[in-house]
Amino acid sequence: MIRFEEAYHIVIGSIVALDDEHLHFTQSLGRVLAEDVKSDMDMPPFDKSAMDGYACRYQDIRNELCVVEIIQAGTVPQKVVGKDQCSKIMTGAMVPKGADCVIMVEDVIEADSGKIRYTREIPDINLCQIESIDKRRLNICYQAEDIKKGDVVILKGTFIKSQHIATMASVGYTNALVTKKPKVAIIPTGSEIVEPDVVPSVSQIRNSNSSQLIAQLKNMGIDANYYGIAGDTEKETMDFIQKAYLENDLVILTGGVSKGDFDLVPEILQNLHFELLFQEIAVQPGKPTVFGKRENKYCFGLPGNPVSSFVQFELLVKPMLNKWMGINDKPVNLSLTLAKSLSRKHDNRLAFFPVNITDEGEAITIEYHGSAHINGFDKAWGLMFVPIGTKEIKKGEKVHVRQI
Ligand code: AMP
Ligand code: MG
């Protein structure tokens, strides 16, 4: 039996990066960027009006101003704004030469002469000293104030969300380089398992692991390939794994990895030439977790108990897939204060408990009966880590919690 940290390093260390592929950027949602995205232009590309209003010289705003031009967004101003002049300007339009501020249309009245006058109170300052004026009062978005041409706007290794698609569009990054998605197979094992739409007989239970794992993968942007239930016979389990191995990069099995007479998965994996890099981890739940490799393909044998498979997916499979797809995020563990003391009988494994966050921001354990307690984690905000050698944690002490 190895420690969790060792298992984690074995998994992460054994990964050979996936290849890259090009996609139209609109198809890249949920994929991982394989290069930095740089801007091909300044943003804003020109000094731009932030408001509908009048562009003028700040030093003139106490005076009546003569409107010399109307500037629509998308057009180039034709007139230079001089003393006691202004150009009517729309949001997003280029600020004309000569002007150094835009006064909002709401703050202006038009005089009968056709001239305009600023109606807001003006601070008692020297209006010629524009450098000393809070830039936000000037209502101009300055060229390149957000992004300079050549700046990296999205980093390699970013999991692409909708906001990244907008950035890609704005800098003209239409041919996105992303990592290929791994093909992942799900095979539940167990002669007592039936699919969710079947009413189980007295000795059967429903297969919850597969739907759960498919959903966990979907959250990561991966569409799983589901192979159906393999009964606990050598032939059936072997046939299922062999087929899935040929068609996928990673095979995730559940069940059949403990010490029972019909727990056949580790031996079958070895017979199929997988090198098993570990078969037992000092964790709770999830002790009989198996990880294997054959060439550039991998397999996980997760324990059958639903909480075990859920937790070990979160702790091992997910970081492995992230590394594989080139995601540069690391799992984040928060250090929180424990709201209620906790004790356990044995301290020889790293344990994970479901917790919620109190109104005071502290971690509090919730009702949980162990690895078969299928909805024990449904109401949980996170997983709390109780280290090896710790039998008791007192209220007020710090604990590590990972959001799930
Ligand atoms: P095993 O790891 O095969 O010994 O299974 C451990 C426990 O998990 C047993 O009580 C199984 O019935 C249960 N189990 C196994 N596979 C599943 C599954 N796909 N969905 C829900 N429970 C399962
Ligand atoms: Mg079983």
CSV table of C-alpha atoms in Angstrom, one decimal, residues 22-343:
chain,number,residue,atom,x,y,z
A,22,HIS,CA,-6.3,23.0,-35.0
A,23,LEU,CA,-9.9,24.0,-34.7
A,24,HIS,CA,-12.0,27.0,-35.7
A,25,PHE,CA,-12.0,29.0,-32.5
A,26,THR,CA,-15.8,28.8,-32.2
A,27,GLN,CA,-15.4,25.0,-31.8
A,28,SER,CA,-12.8,25.3,-29.1
A,29,LEU,CA,-15.1,25.7,-26.1
A,30,GLY,CA,-14.1,23.2,-23.4
A,31,ARG,CA,-10.8,22.4,-25.0
A,32,VAL,CA,-7.3,23.3,-23.8
A,33,LEU,CA,-5.2,25.9,-25.5
A,34,ALA,CA,-1.9,24.5,-26.8
A,35,GLU,CA,-0.2,27.9,-27.4
A,36,ASP,CA,-0.2,31.4,-26.1
A,37,VAL,CA,-2.7,33.7,-27.8
A,38,LYS,CA,-1.2,37.1,-28.6
A,39,SER,CA,-3.1,40.2,-29.7
A,40,ASP,CA,-2.6,41.4,-33.3
A,41,MET,CA,-3.6,44.9,-32.3
A,42,ASP,CA,-3.8,47.5,-29.6
A,43,MET,CA,-7.0,47.5,-27.5
A,44,PRO,CA,-8.7,49.9,-27.8
A,45,PRO,CA,-7.1,50.4,-31.2
A,46,PHE,CA,-7.6,54.2,-31.0
A,47,ASP,CA,-8.6,56.8,-28.4
A,48,LYS,CA,-12.3,55.9,-28.1
A,49,SER,CA,-15.2,57.8,-26.6
A,50,ALA,CA,-16.7,55.9,-23.6
A,51,MET,CA,-19.9,57.9,-23.8
A,52,ASP,CA,-22.4,59.5,-26.1
A,53,GLY,CA,-21.6,63.2,-25.7
A,54,TYR,CA,-19.4,66.0,-27.0
A,55,ALA,CA,-15.6,65.8,-27.5
A,56,CYS,CA,-13.9,69.1,-26.6
A,57,ARG,CA,-10.9,70.7,-24.8
A,58,TYR,CA,-11.3,70.3,-21.0
A,59,GLN,CA,-10.0,73.8,-20.6
A,60,ASP,CA,-13.1,75.1,-22.5
A,61,ILE,CA,-15.9,73.3,-20.6
A,62,ARG,CA,-17.0,76.4,-18.7
A,63,ASN,CA,-17.7,78.1,-22.1
A,64,GLU,CA,-20.4,77.8,-24.7
A,65,LEU,CA,-19.2,75.4,-27.3
A,66,CYS,CA,-19.8,75.4,-31.0
A,67,VAL,CA,-20.6,71.9,-32.6
A,68,VAL,CA,-18.3,71.5,-35.6
A,69,GLU,CA,-19.1,67.8,-36.6
A,70,ILE,CA,-21.1,64.7,-35.7
A,71,ILE,CA,-18.9,61.6,-35.3
A,72,GLN,CA,-20.5,58.3,-35.7
A,73,ALA,CA,-18.8,55.1,-34.4
A,74,GLY,CA,-16.9,53.5,-37.3
A,75,THR,CA,-16.0,56.8,-39.0
A,76,VAL,CA,-12.9,58.8,-39.0
A,77,PRO,CA,-13.3,62.4,-37.6
A,78,GLN,CA,-12.7,65.1,-40.3
A,79,LYS,CA,-12.4,68.2,-38.1
A,80,VAL,CA,-9.8,69.2,-35.5
A,81,VAL,CA,-11.5,70.5,-32.3
A,82,GLY,CA,-10.2,74.0,-31.5
A,83,LYS,CA,-10.9,76.6,-28.8
A,84,ASP,CA,-14.6,76.7,-27.7
A,85,GLN,CA,-15.5,74.0,-30.2
A,86,CYS,CA,-16.7,70.5,-29.8
A,87,SER,CA,-17.7,67.5,-31.9
A,88,LYS,CA,-20.8,65.5,-31.1
A,89,ILE,CA,-19.6,62.0,-30.6
A,90,MET,CA,-21.1,58.5,-30.2
A,91,THR,CA,-19.9,55.8,-27.8
A,92,GLY,CA,-17.1,53.8,-29.5
A,93,ALA,CA,-16.3,56.5,-32.0
A,94,MET,CA,-12.7,57.9,-32.5
A,95,VAL,CA,-12.0,61.0,-30.4
A,96,PRO,CA,-11.1,63.8,-32.8
A,97,LYS,CA,-7.7,65.6,-32.8
A,98,GLY,CA,-7.6,68.6,-30.5
A,99,ALA,CA,-10.2,67.1,-28.0
A,100,ASP,CA,-9.0,65.7,-24.7
A,101,CYS,CA,-12.3,64.9,-23.0
A,102,VAL,CA,-15.9,63.9,-23.7
A,103,ILE,CA,-18.7,65.4,-21.8
A,104,MET,CA,-21.8,63.3,-21.5
A,105,VAL,CA,-24.9,64.2,-23.5
A,106,GLU,CA,-27.0,64.0,-20.3
A,107,ASP,CA,-24.9,66.8,-18.8
A,108,VAL,CA,-25.3,69.2,-21.7
A,109,ILE,CA,-28.1,71.7,-22.8
A,110,GLU,CA,-28.3,73.0,-26.3
A,111,ALA,CA,-28.6,76.8,-26.4
A,112,ASP,CA,-30.9,78.5,-29.1
A,113,SER,CA,-27.8,79.5,-30.9
A,114,GLY,CA,-27.1,75.8,-31.6
A,115,LYS,CA,-24.2,75.9,-29.2
A,116,ILE,CA,-24.0,73.7,-26.2
A,117,ARG,CA,-23.3,74.3,-22.6
A,118,TYR,CA,-22.0,71.9,-19.9
A,119,THR,CA,-24.4,72.0,-16.9
A,120,ARG,CA,-22.6,70.0,-14.2
A,121,GLU,CA,-20.7,71.7,-11.4
A,122,ILE,CA,-17.0,72.1,-12.4
A,123,PRO,CA,-14.4,71.7,-9.7
A,124,ASP,CA,-12.6,74.9,-8.8
A,125,ILE,CA,-9.3,73.9,-10.5
A,126,ASN,CA,-7.1,75.1,-13.2
A,127,LEU,CA,-8.7,73.5,-16.2
A,128,CYS,CA,-5.6,73.8,-18.3
A,129,GLN,CA,-3.8,71.3,-16.0
A,130,ILE,CA,-5.4,68.3,-17.6
A,131,GLU,CA,-2.7,66.0,-16.2
A,132,SER,CA,-3.9,66.6,-12.7
A,133,ILE,CA,-7.5,65.6,-13.5
A,134,ASP,CA,-8.8,62.1,-12.7
A,135,LYS,CA,-8.7,60.4,-16.0
A,136,ARG,CA,-12.1,58.8,-15.3
A,137,ARG,CA,-13.7,62.3,-15.6
A,138,LEU,CA,-12.5,62.6,-19.2
A,139,ASN,CA,-14.6,59.7,-20.6
A,140,ILE,CA,-12.0,58.5,-23.1
A,141,CYS,CA,-10.7,54.9,-23.4
A,142,TYR,CA,-7.1,55.4,-24.5
A,143,GLN,CA,-5.4,53.5,-27.2
A,144,ALA,CA,-3.8,50.3,-25.9
A,145,GLU,CA,-4.9,50.9,-22.3
A,146,ASP,CA,-6.2,47.3,-22.1
A,147,ILE,CA,-3.9,45.4,-24.4
A,148,LYS,CA,-0.8,46.3,-26.4
A,149,LYS,CA,-0.2,44.7,-29.8
A,150,GLY,CA,1.8,41.5,-29.2
A,151,ASP,CA,0.6,41.1,-25.6
A,152,VAL,CA,-0.3,37.6,-24.5
A,153,VAL,CA,-4.0,37.7,-23.9
A,154,ILE,CA,-4.7,33.9,-23.1
A,155,LEU,CA,-2.1,31.6,-21.7
A,156,LYS,CA,-1.2,28.2,-23.1
A,157,GLY,CA,-2.8,25.6,-20.9
A,158,THR,CA,-6.1,27.5,-20.4
A,159,PHE,CA,-9.3,25.6,-20.3
A,160,ILE,CA,-11.3,27.5,-22.8
A,161,LYS,CA,-14.5,29.1,-21.5
A,162,SER,CA,-17.0,31.4,-23.3
A,163,GLN,CA,-15.1,34.5,-22.1
A,164,HIS,CA,-12.0,33.2,-23.8
A,165,ILE,CA,-13.9,32.8,-27.1
A,166,ALA,CA,-14.7,36.5,-26.9
A,167,THR,CA,-11.0,37.4,-26.4
A,168,MET,CA,-10.0,35.2,-29.3
A,169,ALA,CA,-12.6,36.9,-31.5
A,170,SER,CA,-11.4,40.3,-30.5
A,171,VAL,CA,-7.7,39.6,-31.4
A,172,GLY,CA,-8.6,37.7,-34.6
A,173,TYR,CA,-7.3,34.3,-33.3
A,174,THR,CA,-9.6,32.2,-35.4
A,175,ASN,CA,-7.5,29.1,-36.0
A,176,ALA,CA,-7.1,27.8,-32.4
A,177,LEU,CA,-4.4,25.3,-31.5
A,178,VAL,CA,-5.8,23.0,-28.8
A,179,THR,CA,-4.8,19.6,-27.3
A,180,LYS,CA,-6.6,16.6,-28.6
A,181,LYS,CA,-9.2,15.3,-26.3
A,182,PRO,CA,-8.4,11.9,-24.7
A,183,LYS,CA,-10.8,9.1,-25.6
A,184,VAL,CA,-12.1,7.7,-22.3
A,185,ALA,CA,-14.0,4.5,-21.8
A,186,ILE,CA,-16.2,3.7,-18.8
A,187,ILE,CA,-16.8,0.0,-17.8
A,188,PRO,CA,-18.7,-0.8,-14.6
A,189,THR,CA,-18.1,-4.4,-13.4
A,190,GLY,CA,-20.4,-6.4,-11.1
A,191,SER,CA,-22.9,-9.2,-11.6
A,192,GLU,CA,-25.2,-7.5,-9.1
A,193,ILE,CA,-25.4,-4.2,-11.1
A,194,VAL,CA,-28.3,-3.2,-13.3
A,195,GLU,CA,-28.9,-0.1,-15.3
A,196,PRO,CA,-30.8,2.9,-13.8
A,197,ASP,CA,-33.9,2.3,-15.8
A,198,VAL,CA,-34.3,-1.3,-14.5
A,199,VAL,CA,-36.1,-2.1,-11.2
A,200,PRO,CA,-33.5,-4.2,-9.3
A,201,SER,CA,-34.4,-7.7,-8.1
A,202,VAL,CA,-33.8,-8.5,-4.4
A,203,SER,CA,-30.1,-9.1,-4.8
A,204,GLN,CA,-29.3,-6.3,-7.3
A,205,ILE,CA,-28.5,-2.6,-7.2
A,206,ARG,CA,-28.5,0.1,-9.7
A,207,ASN,CA,-25.4,1.2,-11.6
A,208,SER,CA,-24.8,4.7,-10.3
A,209,ASN,CA,-21.0,4.8,-10.9
A,210,SER,CA,-21.2,5.0,-14.7
A,211,SER,CA,-23.6,8.0,-14.9
A,212,GLN,CA,-21.6,9.7,-12.2
A,213,LEU,CA,-18.3,9.2,-14.0
A,214,ILE,CA,-19.8,10.2,-17.3
A,215,ALA,CA,-21.0,13.4,-15.6
A,216,GLN,CA,-17.6,14.1,-14.0
A,217,LEU,CA,-16.0,13.7,-17.4
A,218,LYS,CA,-18.5,16.0,-19.0
A,219,ASN,CA,-17.7,18.7,-16.5
A,220,MET,CA,-14.2,18.5,-17.9
A,221,GLY,CA,-15.3,18.8,-21.5
A,222,ILE,CA,-14.8,15.1,-22.2
A,223,ASP,CA,-17.5,12.9,-23.7
A,224,ALA,CA,-17.1,9.4,-22.3
A,225,ASN,CA,-17.5,6.2,-24.3
A,226,TYR,CA,-19.8,3.9,-22.3
A,227,TYR,CA,-19.4,0.2,-22.8
A,228,GLY,CA,-22.2,-1.2,-20.5
A,229,ILE,CA,-22.0,-3.5,-17.5
A,230,ALA,CA,-19.4,-6.3,-17.4
A,231,GLY,CA,-20.5,-9.3,-15.3
A,232,ASP,CA,-17.9,-10.7,-12.9
A,233,THR,CA,-16.6,-13.4,-15.2
A,234,GLU,CA,-13.1,-13.5,-16.6
A,235,LYS,CA,-14.3,-13.7,-20.2
A,236,GLU,CA,-16.8,-10.9,-20.0
A,237,THR,CA,-14.5,-8.5,-18.1
A,238,MET,CA,-11.6,-9.3,-20.4
A,239,ASP,CA,-13.6,-8.9,-23.6
A,240,PHE,CA,-14.9,-5.5,-22.4
A,241,ILE,CA,-11.5,-4.2,-21.5
A,242,GLN,CA,-9.8,-5.4,-24.6
A,243,LYS,CA,-12.4,-3.7,-26.9
A,244,ALA,CA,-12.3,-0.5,-24.8
A,245,TYR,CA,-8.5,-0.5,-24.8
A,246,LEU,CA,-8.4,-0.7,-28.6
A,247,GLU,CA,-10.8,2.2,-29.0
A,248,ASN,CA,-9.7,4.6,-26.2
A,249,ASP,CA,-6.7,6.2,-24.5
A,250,LEU,CA,-8.0,5.7,-21.0
A,251,VAL,CA,-10.2,2.9,-19.6
A,252,ILE,CA,-11.9,3.6,-16.3
A,253,LEU,CA,-13.4,0.5,-14.6
A,254,THR,CA,-15.4,0.4,-11.4
A,255,GLY,CA,-15.7,-2.5,-9.0
A,256,GLY,CA,-13.9,-5.8,-9.0
A,257,VAL,CA,-10.6,-4.4,-7.5
A,258,SER,CA,-10.9,-5.6,-3.8
A,259,LYS,CA,-10.1,-8.9,-2.2
A,260,GLY,CA,-13.3,-10.9,-3.0
A,261,ASP,CA,-13.4,-14.1,-5.0
A,262,PHE,CA,-14.9,-12.3,-8.0
A,263,ASP,CA,-12.7,-9.2,-7.9
A,264,LEU,CA,-10.9,-10.1,-11.1
A,265,VAL,CA,-10.0,-6.7,-12.6
A,266,PRO,CA,-6.3,-6.4,-11.5
A,267,GLU,CA,-5.4,-9.9,-12.7
A,268,ILE,CA,-7.2,-9.4,-16.0
A,269,LEU,CA,-5.5,-6.1,-16.6
A,270,GLN,CA,-2.1,-7.8,-16.0
A,271,ASN,CA,-3.1,-10.6,-18.4
A,272,LEU,CA,-3.8,-7.9,-21.0
A,273,HIS,CA,-0.2,-6.6,-20.5
A,274,PHE,CA,-1.0,-3.5,-18.5
A,275,GLU,CA,1.8,-2.7,-16.1
A,276,LEU,CA,0.0,-1.9,-12.7
A,277,LEU,CA,1.8,1.0,-11.2
A,278,PHE,CA,-0.2,0.6,-7.9
A,279,GLN,CA,-3.1,-1.4,-6.6
A,280,GLU,CA,-3.7,0.0,-3.1
A,281,ILE,CA,-3.5,3.5,-1.7
A,282,ALA,CA,-3.6,4.5,2.0
A,283,VAL,CA,-6.8,6.5,1.6
A,284,GLN,CA,-10.3,6.3,2.8
A,285,PRO,CA,-12.5,5.9,0.8
A,286,GLY,CA,-10.8,4.4,-2.2
A,287,LYS,CA,-8.1,2.1,-0.8
A,288,PRO,CA,-8.2,-0.6,-3.6
A,289,THR,CA,-7.6,1.9,-6.4
A,290,VAL,CA,-5.6,0.5,-9.4
A,291,PHE,CA,-3.6,2.4,-11.9
A,292,GLY,CA,-2.0,0.8,-15.0
A,293,LYS,CA,-0.2,1.7,-18.2
A,294,ARG,CA,0.3,0.0,-21.5
A,295,GLU,CA,2.3,1.9,-24.0
A,296,ASN,CA,0.7,5.4,-24.2
A,297,LYS,CA,-2.7,4.1,-22.8
A,298,TYR,CA,-3.8,4.0,-19.3
A,299,CYS,CA,-6.4,2.4,-17.0
A,300,PHE,CA,-7.9,3.1,-13.6
A,301,GLY,CA,-9.7,0.4,-11.7
A,302,LEU,CA,-11.8,2.4,-9.2
A,303,PRO,CA,-13.5,0.8,-6.2
A,304,GLY,CA,-17.2,-0.1,-6.8
A,305,ASN,CA,-18.5,1.9,-3.9
A,306,PRO,CA,-20.0,5.0,-5.3
A,307,VAL,CA,-18.3,7.5,-2.9
A,308,SER,CA,-14.9,5.8,-3.5
A,309,SER,CA,-15.2,6.1,-7.2
A,310,PHE,CA,-16.4,9.7,-7.0
A,311,VAL,CA,-13.6,10.8,-4.6
A,312,GLN,CA,-10.8,9.0,-6.4
A,313,PHE,CA,-12.0,10.4,-9.7
A,314,GLU,CA,-11.7,13.9,-8.2
A,315,LEU,CA,-8.4,13.3,-6.5
A,316,LEU,CA,-6.5,11.2,-9.1
A,317,VAL,CA,-8.3,10.8,-12.4
A,318,LYS,CA,-9.2,14.5,-12.8
A,319,PRO,CA,-5.6,15.8,-12.2
A,320,MET,CA,-4.3,13.1,-14.5
A,321,LEU,CA,-6.7,14.2,-17.3
A,322,ASN,CA,-5.8,17.9,-16.7
A,323,LYS,CA,-2.1,17.2,-17.0
A,324,TRP,CA,-2.8,15.1,-20.1
A,325,MET,CA,-4.7,17.8,-21.8
A,326,GLY,CA,-2.1,20.4,-20.8
A,327,ILE,CA,-4.2,22.4,-18.3
A,328,ASN,CA,-1.9,24.5,-16.2
A,329,ASP,CA,-4.2,24.8,-13.1
A,330,LYS,CA,-3.3,22.9,-10.0
A,331,PRO,CA,-5.9,21.6,-7.5
A,332,VAL,CA,-6.6,24.2,-4.9
A,333,ASN,CA,-6.8,23.2,-1.2
A,334,LEU,CA,-8.2,25.9,1.1
A,335,SER,CA,-7.0,26.2,4.7
A,336,LEU,CA,-10.2,26.6,6.7
A,337,THR,CA,-11.1,26.5,10.4
A,338,LEU,CA,-13.0,23.5,11.5
A,339,ALA,CA,-16.4,24.4,13.1
A,340,LYS,CA,-17.0,21.2,15.0
A,341,SER,CA,-14.5,18.7,16.5
A,342,LEU,CA,-14.0,15.4,14.6
A,343,SER,CA,-12.5,12.1,15.7
